[in-house]
């Protein structure tokens, strides 16, 4: 079994983690989180999304947040752009990368954006083209890659379809996302294999939610396939809107602790990462949703 010697982590806490928070998080707190993450050694940070503030009010300060970041050389700052309007708004904030997303579930696509999977990807074609014309890297995400809140289990063939369509419109990197955290190792491996039919191992990543406590197992199962890039969220920020009271994104701290314990390099300082997660958790007035963070903070307090 040959495991990767290094892993690249994309921290999605500032965007995916905070977007569902009911109370507004001020721009300066979001900027503070980004600064702490980059100081901890993260080189990929998903900062915000350029979506309608009507749908995601938490991200209404997107331009302010992007303008307030003290950019660090070697760090890539990405933003979510769901359509051409979002991309045009994002352009002024000089993102290094944009993220587009399509669901592997037909029901999810219809419920969320009122169109089929094929139609949803077609809408991204001009966004991808415009990004590339502006030398902006394009990352795609396949949401509901193993399960959907409306139609249950999602077949690997659906993942392959979305990967093929994303490849056709020029998306450079694809993330296989278990959006509701129902995946288990073998199911996640099958979804990953489906995406690997159209993308090389260096152009694919895992995005696993921990709703059922499976995210670390799913990470390990895909590491064994050679996958070496993952989306995670500091302090486990980000609830799962489809499973009441359930956790959402896997905590960056837990993934980093596991990887370091396996002798896999991440370039991340775990102590500084825990400080970043504590910073945002303190603001939100709750404990970090990370086992590793809890254990290390308890040790520090002794």
PDB file of C-alpha atoms in Angstrom:
ATOM      1  CA  UNK A   1       0.000   0.000   0.000  1.00  0.00           C
ATOM      2  CA  UNK A   2       1.658   3.189  -1.166  1.00  0.00           C
ATOM      3  CA  UNK A   3       0.343   6.276   0.611  1.00  0.00           C
ATOM      4  CA  UNK A   4       1.087   9.824  -0.582  1.00  0.00           C
ATOM      5  CA  UNK A   5       4.118  11.378   1.154  1.00  0.00           C
ATOM      6  CA  UNK A   6       2.425  14.778   1.288  1.00  0.00           C
ATOM      7  CA  UNK A   7      -1.142  16.049   1.292  1.00  0.00           C
ATOM      8  CA  UNK A   8      -2.515  19.424   0.236  1.00  0.00           C
ATOM      9  CA  UNK A   9      -5.357  20.748   2.364  1.00  0.00           C
ATOM     10  CA  UNK A  10      -7.853  23.366   1.177  1.00  0.00           C
ATOM     11  CA  UNK A  11      -9.450  24.990   4.223  1.00  0.00           C
ATOM     12  CA  UNK A  12     -13.045  25.820   3.339  1.00  0.00           C
ATOM     13  CA  UNK A  13     -13.951  27.140   6.813  1.00  0.00           C
ATOM     14  CA  UNK A  14     -14.233  30.827   5.901  1.00  0.00           C
ATOM     15  CA  UNK A  15     -16.708  30.029   3.097  1.00  0.00           C
ATOM     16  CA  UNK A  16     -18.358  26.622   3.380  1.00  0.00           C
ATOM     17  CA  UNK A  17     -17.956  26.636   7.151  1.00  0.00           C
ATOM     18  CA  UNK A  18     -19.473  30.021   7.873  1.00  0.00           C
ATOM     19  CA  UNK A  19     -22.112  30.313   5.146  1.00  0.00           C
ATOM     20  CA  UNK A  20     -24.846  28.585   7.170  1.00  0.00           C
ATOM     21  CA  UNK A  21     -24.223  30.521  10.399  1.00  0.00           C
ATOM     22  CA  UNK A  22     -27.462  32.269  11.363  1.00  0.00           C
ATOM     23  CA  UNK A  23     -25.843  35.263  13.109  1.00  0.00           C
ATOM     24  CA  UNK A  24     -23.735  37.591  10.959  1.00  0.00           C
ATOM     25  CA  UNK A  25     -19.981  37.128  11.274  1.00  0.00           C
ATOM     26  CA  UNK A  26     -18.276  40.528  10.706  1.00  0.00           C
ATOM     27  CA  UNK A  27     -15.815  40.883   7.835  1.00  0.00           C
ATOM     28  CA  UNK A  28     -12.899  41.604  10.181  1.00  0.00           C
ATOM     29  CA  UNK A  29     -13.473  38.272  12.005  1.00  0.00           C
ATOM     30  CA  UNK A  30     -13.507  36.391   8.690  1.00  0.00           C
ATOM     31  CA  UNK A  31     -10.319  38.196   7.638  1.00  0.00           C
ATOM     32  CA  UNK A  32      -8.789  37.329  11.023  1.00  0.00           C
ATOM     33  CA  UNK A  33      -9.586  33.653  10.413  1.00  0.00           C
ATOM     34  CA  UNK A  34      -7.981  33.713   6.956  1.00  0.00           C
ATOM     35  CA  UNK A  35      -4.845  35.383   8.390  1.00  0.00           C
ATOM     36  CA  UNK A  36      -4.582  32.780  11.160  1.00  0.00           C
ATOM     37  CA  UNK A  37      -5.021  29.926   8.698  1.00  0.00           C
ATOM     38  CA  UNK A  38      -2.290  31.196   6.403  1.00  0.00           C
ATOM     39  CA  UNK A  39      -0.019  31.786   9.403  1.00  0.00           C
ATOM     40  CA  UNK A  40      -0.599  28.134  10.359  1.00  0.00           C
ATOM     41  CA  UNK A  41       0.805  27.110   6.966  1.00  0.00           C
ATOM     42  CA  UNK A  42      -2.318  26.662   4.857  1.00  0.00           C
ATOM     43  CA  UNK A  43      -1.603  27.491   1.233  1.00  0.00           C
ATOM     44  CA  UNK A  44      -5.147  26.982  -0.104  1.00  0.00           C
ATOM     45  CA  UNK A  45      -8.037  28.876   1.476  1.00  0.00           C
ATOM     46  CA  UNK A  46     -11.623  29.083   0.222  1.00  0.00           C
ATOM     47  CA  UNK A  47     -12.432  32.607   1.356  1.00  0.00           C
ATOM     48  CA  UNK A  48     -15.985  33.519   0.338  1.00  0.00           C
ATOM     49  CA  UNK A  49     -18.643  33.151  -2.327  1.00  0.00           C
ATOM     50  CA  UNK A  50     -20.086  35.602  -4.795  1.00  0.00           C
ATOM     51  CA  UNK A  51     -23.711  34.549  -4.556  1.00  0.00           C
ATOM     52  CA  UNK A  52     -26.850  36.622  -4.184  1.00  0.00           C
ATOM     53  CA  UNK A  53     -26.985  38.045  -0.634  1.00  0.00           C
ATOM     54  CA  UNK A  54     -30.695  37.217  -0.762  1.00  0.00           C
ATOM     55  CA  UNK A  55     -29.809  33.495  -0.748  1.00  0.00           C
ATOM     56  CA  UNK A  56     -26.664  33.577   1.402  1.00  0.00           C
ATOM     57  CA  UNK A  57     -26.693  36.765   3.519  1.00  0.00           C
ATOM     58  CA  UNK A  58     -23.574  35.628   5.413  1.00  0.00           C
ATOM     59  CA  UNK A  59     -21.490  36.126   2.256  1.00  0.00           C
ATOM     60  CA  UNK A  60     -22.787  39.651   1.438  1.00  0.00           C
ATOM     61  CA  UNK A  61     -19.424  41.103   2.570  1.00  0.00           C
ATOM     62  CA  UNK A  62     -17.472  39.051   0.001  1.00  0.00           C
ATOM     63  CA  UNK A  63     -15.685  42.019  -1.665  1.00  0.00           C
ATOM     64  CA  UNK A  64     -14.848  43.574   1.716  1.00  0.00           C
ATOM     65  CA  UNK A  65     -13.329  40.331   2.979  1.00  0.00           C
ATOM     66  CA  UNK A  66     -11.260  39.788  -0.171  1.00  0.00           C
ATOM     67  CA  UNK A  67     -10.034  43.399  -0.075  1.00  0.00           C
ATOM     68  CA  UNK A  68      -9.086  43.137   3.604  1.00  0.00           C
ATOM     69  CA  UNK A  69      -6.837  40.087   3.348  1.00  0.00           C
ATOM     70  CA  UNK A  70      -3.102  40.642   3.557  1.00  0.00           C
ATOM     71  CA  UNK A  71      -2.107  38.217   0.857  1.00  0.00           C
ATOM     72  CA  UNK A  72       0.786  35.915   1.507  1.00  0.00           C
ATOM     73  CA  UNK A  73       3.013  34.762  -1.368  1.00  0.00           C
ATOM     74  CA  UNK A  74       2.396  31.117  -2.197  1.00  0.00           C
ATOM     75  CA  UNK A  75      -1.180  31.104  -0.856  1.00  0.00           C
ATOM     76  CA  UNK A  76      -4.055  30.547  -3.267  1.00  0.00           C
ATOM     77  CA  UNK A  77      -7.312  32.336  -2.400  1.00  0.00           C
ATOM     78  CA  UNK A  78     -10.428  30.833  -3.945  1.00  0.00           C
ATOM     79  CA  UNK A  79     -14.047  31.984  -4.176  1.00  0.00           C
ATOM     80  CA  UNK A  80     -17.257  30.262  -5.172  1.00  0.00           C
ATOM     81  CA  UNK A  81     -18.939  31.700  -8.291  1.00  0.00           C
ATOM     82  CA  UNK A  82     -22.236  29.996  -9.176  1.00  0.00           C
ATOM     83  CA  UNK A  83     -22.923  32.014 -12.337  1.00  0.00           C
ATOM     84  CA  UNK A  84     -21.622  34.710 -14.678  1.00  0.00           C
ATOM     85  CA  UNK A  85     -22.972  37.513 -12.483  1.00  0.00           C
ATOM     86  CA  UNK A  86     -21.080  36.075  -9.517  1.00  0.00           C
ATOM     87  CA  UNK A  87     -17.917  35.689 -11.574  1.00  0.00           C
ATOM     88  CA  UNK A  88     -18.045  39.292 -12.797  1.00  0.00           C
ATOM     89  CA  UNK A  89     -18.467  40.506  -9.215  1.00  0.00           C
ATOM     90  CA  UNK A  90     -15.604  38.261  -8.061  1.00  0.00           C
ATOM     91  CA  UNK A  91     -13.211  39.430 -10.771  1.00  0.00           C
ATOM     92  CA  UNK A  92     -12.563  42.808  -9.127  1.00  0.00           C
ATOM     93  CA  UNK A  93     -11.427  41.030  -5.945  1.00  0.00           C
ATOM     94  CA  UNK A  94      -8.657  39.170  -7.830  1.00  0.00           C
ATOM     95  CA  UNK A  95      -9.242  35.560  -6.766  1.00  0.00           C
ATOM     96  CA  UNK A  96      -6.542  33.023  -7.667  1.00  0.00           C
ATOM     97  CA  UNK A  97      -9.125  30.358  -8.242  1.00  0.00           C
ATOM     98  CA  UNK A  98     -12.875  30.075  -8.696  1.00  0.00           C
ATOM     99  CA  UNK A  99     -15.060  27.144  -7.714  1.00  0.00           C
ATOM    100  CA  UNK A 100     -18.102  25.924  -9.652  1.00  0.00           C
ATOM    101  CA  UNK A 101     -20.294  23.055  -8.496  1.00  0.00           C
ATOM    102  CA  UNK A 102     -22.708  20.517  -9.913  1.00  0.00           C
ATOM    103  CA  UNK A 103     -24.677  17.802  -8.144  1.00  0.00           C
ATOM    104  CA  UNK A 104     -24.437  14.110  -9.003  1.00  0.00           C
ATOM    105  CA  UNK A 105     -28.095  13.867  -7.973  1.00  0.00           C
ATOM    106  CA  UNK A 106     -30.785  14.854 -10.460  1.00  0.00           C
ATOM    107  CA  UNK A 107     -33.285  15.526  -7.641  1.00  0.00           C
ATOM    108  CA  UNK A 108     -30.823  17.741  -5.775  1.00  0.00           C
ATOM    109  CA  UNK A 109     -30.086  19.729  -8.938  1.00  0.00           C
ATOM    110  CA  UNK A 110     -33.790  20.230  -9.661  1.00  0.00           C
ATOM    111  CA  UNK A 111     -34.627  21.186  -6.053  1.00  0.00           C
ATOM    112  CA  UNK A 112     -31.723  23.585  -5.631  1.00  0.00           C
ATOM    113  CA  UNK A 113     -31.314  25.290  -8.978  1.00  0.00           C
ATOM    114  CA  UNK A 114     -34.403  24.179 -10.909  1.00  0.00           C
ATOM    115  CA  UNK A 115     -32.549  22.519 -13.739  1.00  0.00           C
ATOM    116  CA  UNK A 116     -31.069  19.185 -14.774  1.00  0.00           C
ATOM    117  CA  UNK A 117     -27.454  18.141 -14.117  1.00  0.00           C
ATOM    118  CA  UNK A 118     -26.559  18.735 -17.778  1.00  0.00           C
ATOM    119  CA  UNK A 119     -28.184  22.187 -17.783  1.00  0.00           C
ATOM    120  CA  UNK A 120     -26.423  23.165 -14.545  1.00  0.00           C
ATOM    121  CA  UNK A 121     -23.003  22.337 -16.027  1.00  0.00           C
ATOM    122  CA  UNK A 122     -23.834  24.150 -19.298  1.00  0.00           C
ATOM    123  CA  UNK A 123     -24.477  27.307 -17.265  1.00  0.00           C
ATOM    124  CA  UNK A 124     -20.893  27.132 -15.996  1.00  0.00           C
ATOM    125  CA  UNK A 125     -19.326  26.967 -19.472  1.00  0.00           C
ATOM    126  CA  UNK A 126     -19.117  30.777 -19.958  1.00  0.00           C
ATOM    127  CA  UNK A 127     -17.876  31.193 -16.357  1.00  0.00           C
ATOM    128  CA  UNK A 128     -15.054  28.686 -16.947  1.00  0.00           C
ATOM    129  CA  UNK A 129     -14.170  30.332 -20.256  1.00  0.00           C
ATOM    130  CA  UNK A 130     -14.072  33.807 -18.687  1.00  0.00           C
ATOM    131  CA  UNK A 131     -11.966  32.601 -15.751  1.00  0.00           C
ATOM    132  CA  UNK A 132      -9.389  31.002 -18.022  1.00  0.00           C
ATOM    133  CA  UNK A 133      -9.255  34.143 -20.175  1.00  0.00           C
ATOM    134  CA  UNK A 134      -8.313  35.991 -16.973  1.00  0.00           C
ATOM    135  CA  UNK A 135      -5.713  33.368 -15.942  1.00  0.00           C
ATOM    136  CA  UNK A 136      -7.842  32.207 -13.000  1.00  0.00           C
ATOM    137  CA  UNK A 137      -7.688  28.524 -12.106  1.00  0.00           C
ATOM    138  CA  UNK A 138     -11.019  26.648 -12.171  1.00  0.00           C
ATOM    139  CA  UNK A 139     -11.913  24.023  -9.604  1.00  0.00           C
ATOM    140  CA  UNK A 140     -15.163  22.074  -9.777  1.00  0.00           C
ATOM    141  CA  UNK A 141     -17.056  20.246  -7.059  1.00  0.00           C
ATOM    142  CA  UNK A 142     -19.361  17.279  -7.490  1.00  0.00           C
ATOM    143  CA  UNK A 143     -21.848  17.559  -4.634  1.00  0.00           C
ATOM    144  CA  UNK A 144     -23.976  14.646  -3.363  1.00  0.00           C
ATOM    145  CA  UNK A 145     -21.422  12.227  -4.844  1.00  0.00           C
ATOM    146  CA  UNK A 146     -22.556   9.279  -2.710  1.00  0.00           C
ATOM    147  CA  UNK A 147     -25.911  10.282  -1.279  1.00  0.00           C
ATOM    148  CA  UNK A 148     -28.697  12.809  -1.671  1.00  0.00           C
ATOM    149  CA  UNK A 149     -31.234  14.051   0.907  1.00  0.00           C
ATOM    150  CA  UNK A 150     -34.013  13.630  -1.685  1.00  0.00           C
ATOM    151  CA  UNK A 151     -33.194  10.500  -3.666  1.00  0.00           C
ATOM    152  CA  UNK A 152     -30.993   8.517  -1.265  1.00  0.00           C
ATOM    153  CA  UNK A 153     -28.015   6.634  -2.645  1.00  0.00           C
ATOM    154  CA  UNK A 154     -26.300   8.097  -5.713  1.00  0.00           C
ATOM    155  CA  UNK A 155     -24.814   5.724  -8.283  1.00  0.00           C
ATOM    156  CA  UNK A 156     -21.127   6.122  -9.289  1.00  0.00           C
ATOM    157  CA  UNK A 157     -22.335   6.524 -12.902  1.00  0.00           C
ATOM    158  CA  UNK A 158     -23.842   9.887 -11.945  1.00  0.00           C
ATOM    159  CA  UNK A 159     -20.470  11.014 -10.579  1.00  0.00           C
ATOM    160  CA  UNK A 160     -18.821   9.925 -13.816  1.00  0.00           C
ATOM    161  CA  UNK A 161     -21.387  11.921 -15.803  1.00  0.00           C
ATOM    162  CA  UNK A 162     -20.698  15.137 -13.862  1.00  0.00           C
ATOM    163  CA  UNK A 163     -16.910  14.599 -14.076  1.00  0.00           C
ATOM    164  CA  UNK A 164     -17.160  14.106 -17.860  1.00  0.00           C
ATOM    165  CA  UNK A 165     -19.322  17.220 -18.321  1.00  0.00           C
ATOM    166  CA  UNK A 166     -17.001  19.306 -16.108  1.00  0.00           C
ATOM    167  CA  UNK A 167     -13.990  18.095 -18.102  1.00  0.00           C
ATOM    168  CA  UNK A 168     -15.748  19.004 -21.374  1.00  0.00           C
ATOM    169  CA  UNK A 169     -16.272  22.620 -20.326  1.00  0.00           C
ATOM    170  CA  UNK A 170     -12.651  22.973 -19.203  1.00  0.00           C
ATOM    171  CA  UNK A 171     -12.787  22.589 -15.404  1.00  0.00           C
ATOM    172  CA  UNK A 172      -9.182  21.914 -14.346  1.00  0.00           C
ATOM    173  CA  UNK A 173      -9.630  20.141 -11.014  1.00  0.00           C
ATOM    174  CA  UNK A 174     -12.521  18.198  -9.549  1.00  0.00           C
ATOM    175  CA  UNK A 175     -13.576  17.587  -5.953  1.00  0.00           C
ATOM    176  CA  UNK A 176     -15.700  14.569  -5.034  1.00  0.00           C
ATOM    177  CA  UNK A 177     -17.975  15.788  -2.248  1.00  0.00           C
ATOM    178  CA  UNK A 178     -20.001  13.710   0.183  1.00  0.00           C
ATOM    179  CA  UNK A 179     -22.196  16.712   0.934  1.00  0.00           C
ATOM    180  CA  UNK A 180     -24.445  15.081   3.521  1.00  0.00           C
ATOM    181  CA  UNK A 181     -21.813  12.806   5.036  1.00  0.00           C
ATOM    182  CA  UNK A 182     -23.585   9.495   4.386  1.00  0.00           C
ATOM    183  CA  UNK A 183     -20.648   7.907   2.564  1.00  0.00           C
ATOM    184  CA  UNK A 184     -18.674   4.957   3.877  1.00  0.00           C
ATOM    185  CA  UNK A 185     -15.182   3.954   2.657  1.00  0.00           C
ATOM    186  CA  UNK A 186     -16.129   1.554  -0.159  1.00  0.00           C
ATOM    187  CA  UNK A 187     -18.910   3.819  -1.483  1.00  0.00           C
ATOM    188  CA  UNK A 188     -16.558   6.805  -1.457  1.00  0.00           C
ATOM    189  CA  UNK A 189     -13.858   4.793  -3.262  1.00  0.00           C
ATOM    190  CA  UNK A 190     -16.387   3.887  -5.978  1.00  0.00           C
ATOM    191  CA  UNK A 191     -17.387   7.546  -6.396  1.00  0.00           C
ATOM    192  CA  UNK A 192     -13.711   8.510  -6.594  1.00  0.00           C
ATOM    193  CA  UNK A 193     -12.992   5.768  -9.168  1.00  0.00           C
ATOM    194  CA  UNK A 194     -15.851   7.140 -11.294  1.00  0.00           C
ATOM    195  CA  UNK A 195     -14.366  10.654 -11.279  1.00  0.00           C
ATOM    196  CA  UNK A 196     -10.875   9.259 -11.985  1.00  0.00           C
ATOM    197  CA  UNK A 197     -12.140   8.031 -15.361  1.00  0.00           C
ATOM    198  CA  UNK A 198     -11.984  11.667 -16.507  1.00  0.00           C
ATOM    199  CA  UNK A 199      -9.441  13.325 -14.179  1.00  0.00           C
ATOM    200  CA  UNK A 200      -5.908  12.311 -13.245  1.00  0.00           C
ATOM    201  CA  UNK A 201      -4.956  11.591  -9.627  1.00  0.00           C
ATOM    202  CA  UNK A 202      -3.229  15.005  -9.369  1.00  0.00           C
ATOM    203  CA  UNK A 203      -6.406  16.828 -10.418  1.00  0.00           C
ATOM    204  CA  UNK A 204      -8.840  15.328  -7.947  1.00  0.00           C
ATOM    205  CA  UNK A 205      -9.690  15.910  -4.296  1.00  0.00           C
ATOM    206  CA  UNK A 206     -11.974  14.613  -1.556  1.00  0.00           C
ATOM    207  CA  UNK A 207     -14.520  16.708   0.367  1.00  0.00           C
ATOM    208  CA  UNK A 208     -16.044  14.616   3.142  1.00  0.00           C
ATOM    209  CA  UNK A 209     -18.619  15.665   5.701  1.00  0.00           C
ATOM    210  CA  UNK A 210     -18.601  13.974   9.078  1.00  0.00           C
ATOM    211  CA  UNK A 211     -22.358  13.699   9.679  1.00  0.00           C
ATOM    212  CA  UNK A 212     -22.135   9.991  10.538  1.00  0.00           C
ATOM    213  CA  UNK A 213     -18.541  10.072  11.799  1.00  0.00           C
ATOM    214  CA  UNK A 214     -17.166   8.562   8.573  1.00  0.00           C
ATOM    215  CA  UNK A 215     -15.005  11.398   7.234  1.00  0.00           C
ATOM    216  CA  UNK A 216     -11.618  10.230   8.566  1.00  0.00           C
ATOM    217  CA  UNK A 217     -12.319   6.664   7.399  1.00  0.00           C
ATOM    218  CA  UNK A 218     -13.274   8.005   3.981  1.00  0.00           C
ATOM    219  CA  UNK A 219     -10.123  10.123   3.888  1.00  0.00           C
ATOM    220  CA  UNK A 220      -7.976   7.091   4.684  1.00  0.00           C
ATOM    221  CA  UNK A 221      -9.784   4.958   2.087  1.00  0.00           C
ATOM    222  CA  UNK A 222      -9.055   7.511  -0.639  1.00  0.00           C
ATOM    223  CA  UNK A 223      -5.471   8.142   0.546  1.00  0.00           C
ATOM    224  CA  UNK A 224      -4.960   4.429  -0.135  1.00  0.00           C
ATOM    225  CA  UNK A 225      -6.049   5.126  -3.738  1.00  0.00           C
ATOM    226  CA  UNK A 226      -3.363   7.816  -4.021  1.00  0.00           C
ATOM    227  CA  UNK A 227      -5.634  10.857  -3.544  1.00  0.00           C
ATOM    228  CA  UNK A 228      -3.513  13.599  -1.942  1.00  0.00           C
ATOM    229  CA  UNK A 229      -5.772  16.699  -1.905  1.00  0.00           C
ATOM    230  CA  UNK A 230      -8.654  17.328   0.504  1.00  0.00           C
ATOM    231  CA  UNK A 231     -11.116  20.041   1.524  1.00  0.00           C
ATOM    232  CA  UNK A 232     -11.483  20.412   5.276  1.00  0.00           C
ATOM    233  CA  UNK A 233     -12.839  23.069   7.616  1.00  0.00           C
ATOM    234  CA  UNK A 234     -11.091  24.604  10.615  1.00  0.00           C
ATOM    235  CA  UNK A 235     -12.826  23.756  13.903  1.00  0.00           C
ATOM    236  CA  UNK A 236     -15.231  21.571  11.886  1.00  0.00           C
ATOM    237  CA  UNK A 237     -17.180  24.702  10.934  1.00  0.00           C
ATOM    238  CA  UNK A 238     -20.290  24.150   8.866  1.00  0.00           C
ATOM    239  CA  UNK A 239     -23.384  22.316   9.941  1.00  0.00           C
ATOM    240  CA  UNK A 240     -25.215  19.964   7.656  1.00  0.00           C
ATOM    241  CA  UNK A 241     -28.529  21.627   6.697  1.00  0.00           C
ATOM    242  CA  UNK A 242     -30.119  18.285   5.760  1.00  0.00           C
ATOM    243  CA  UNK A 243     -29.444  16.392   8.972  1.00  0.00           C
ATOM    244  CA  UNK A 244     -30.610  18.261  12.049  1.00  0.00           C
ATOM    245  CA  UNK A 245     -27.975  18.723  14.707  1.00  0.00           C
ATOM    246  CA  UNK A 246     -25.408  16.887  12.592  1.00  0.00           C
ATOM    247  CA  UNK A 247     -21.893  18.062  12.003  1.00  0.00           C
ATOM    248  CA  UNK A 248     -20.855  19.137   8.550  1.00  0.00           C
ATOM    249  CA  UNK A 249     -17.329  19.459   7.215  1.00  0.00           C
ATOM    250  CA  UNK A 250     -14.593  17.304   8.664  1.00  0.00           C
ATOM    251  CA  UNK A 251     -12.330  19.348  10.954  1.00  0.00           C
ATOM    252  CA  UNK A 252      -8.988  20.363   9.458  1.00  0.00           C
ATOM    253  CA  UNK A 253      -7.370  19.708  12.858  1.00  0.00           C
ATOM    254  CA  UNK A 254      -8.538  16.063  12.907  1.00  0.00           C
ATOM    255  CA  UNK A 255      -7.339  15.379   9.364  1.00  0.00           C
ATOM    256  CA  UNK A 256      -3.967  17.038  10.009  1.00  0.00           C
ATOM    257  CA  UNK A 257      -3.512  15.111  13.287  1.00  0.00           C
ATOM    258  CA  UNK A 258      -4.203  11.833  11.457  1.00  0.00           C
ATOM    259  CA  UNK A 259      -1.901  12.666   8.529  1.00  0.00           C
ATOM    260  CA  UNK A 260       0.976  13.778  10.761  1.00  0.00           C
ATOM    261  CA  UNK A 261       0.552  10.580  12.790  1.00  0.00           C
ATOM    262  CA  UNK A 262       0.934   8.622   9.540  1.00  0.00           C
ATOM    263  CA  UNK A 263       4.139  10.470   8.641  1.00  0.00           C
ATOM    264  CA  UNK A 264       2.429  12.404   5.830  1.00  0.00           C
ATOM    265  CA  UNK A 265       3.534  16.016   5.339  1.00  0.00           C
ATOM    266  CA  UNK A 266       0.998  18.850   5.190  1.00  0.00           C
ATOM    267  CA  UNK A 267       3.151  21.941   5.808  1.00  0.00           C
ATOM    268  CA  UNK A 268       0.685  22.892   8.565  1.00  0.00           C
ATOM    269  CA  UNK A 269       1.563  23.784  12.154  1.00  0.00           C
ATOM    270  CA  UNK A 270      -1.081  21.894  14.173  1.00  0.00           C
ATOM    271  CA  UNK A 271      -0.794  24.153  17.237  1.00  0.00           C
ATOM    272  CA  UNK A 272      -1.321  27.317  15.191  1.00  0.00           C
ATOM    273  CA  UNK A 273      -4.170  25.618  13.347  1.00  0.00           C
ATOM    274  CA  UNK A 274      -5.850  24.819  16.674  1.00  0.00           C
ATOM    275  CA  UNK A 275      -5.426  28.482  17.677  1.00  0.00           C
ATOM    276  CA  UNK A 276      -7.166  29.543  14.431  1.00  0.00           C
ATOM    277  CA  UNK A 277     -10.074  27.179  15.103  1.00  0.00           C
ATOM    278  CA  UNK A 278     -10.344  28.378  18.693  1.00  0.00           C
ATOM    279  CA  UNK A 279     -10.364  32.010  17.522  1.00  0.00           C
ATOM    280  CA  UNK A 280     -13.422  31.538  15.314  1.00  0.00           C
ATOM    281  CA  UNK A 281     -15.133  29.172  17.791  1.00  0.00           C
ATOM    282  CA  UNK A 282     -14.710  31.716  20.596  1.00  0.00           C
ATOM    283  CA  UNK A 283     -16.388  34.327  18.401  1.00  0.00           C
ATOM    284  CA  UNK A 284     -19.257  31.900  17.663  1.00  0.00           C
ATOM    285  CA  UNK A 285     -19.448  31.146  21.413  1.00  0.00           C
ATOM    286  CA  UNK A 286     -19.017  27.421  21.127  1.00  0.00           C
ATOM    287  CA  UNK A 287     -16.280  24.809  21.348  1.00  0.00           C
ATOM    288  CA  UNK A 288     -14.343  23.750  18.244  1.00  0.00           C
ATOM    289  CA  UNK A 289     -16.016  20.767  16.602  1.00  0.00           C
ATOM    290  CA  UNK A 290     -12.766  18.824  16.443  1.00  0.00           C
ATOM    291  CA  UNK A 291     -11.665  15.869  18.557  1.00  0.00           C
ATOM    292  CA  UNK A 292      -7.966  16.663  18.126  1.00  0.00           C
ATOM    293  CA  UNK A 293      -8.546  20.294  19.055  1.00  0.00           C
ATOM    294  CA  UNK A 294     -10.532  19.338  22.168  1.00  0.00           C
ATOM    295  CA  UNK A 295      -7.831  16.906  23.301  1.00  0.00           C
ATOM    296  CA  UNK A 296      -4.960  19.351  22.740  1.00  0.00           C
ATOM    297  CA  UNK A 297      -6.781  22.318  24.311  1.00  0.00           C
ATOM    298  CA  UNK A 298      -7.545  20.136  27.353  1.00  0.00           C
ATOM    299  CA  UNK A 299      -3.873  19.169  27.582  1.00  0.00           C
ATOM    300  CA  UNK A 300      -2.825  22.816  27.384  1.00  0.00           C
ATOM    301  CA  UNK A 301      -5.209  23.687  30.222  1.00  0.00           C
ATOM    302  CA  UNK A 302      -3.710  21.094  32.593  1.00  0.00           C
TER     303      UNK A 302
END
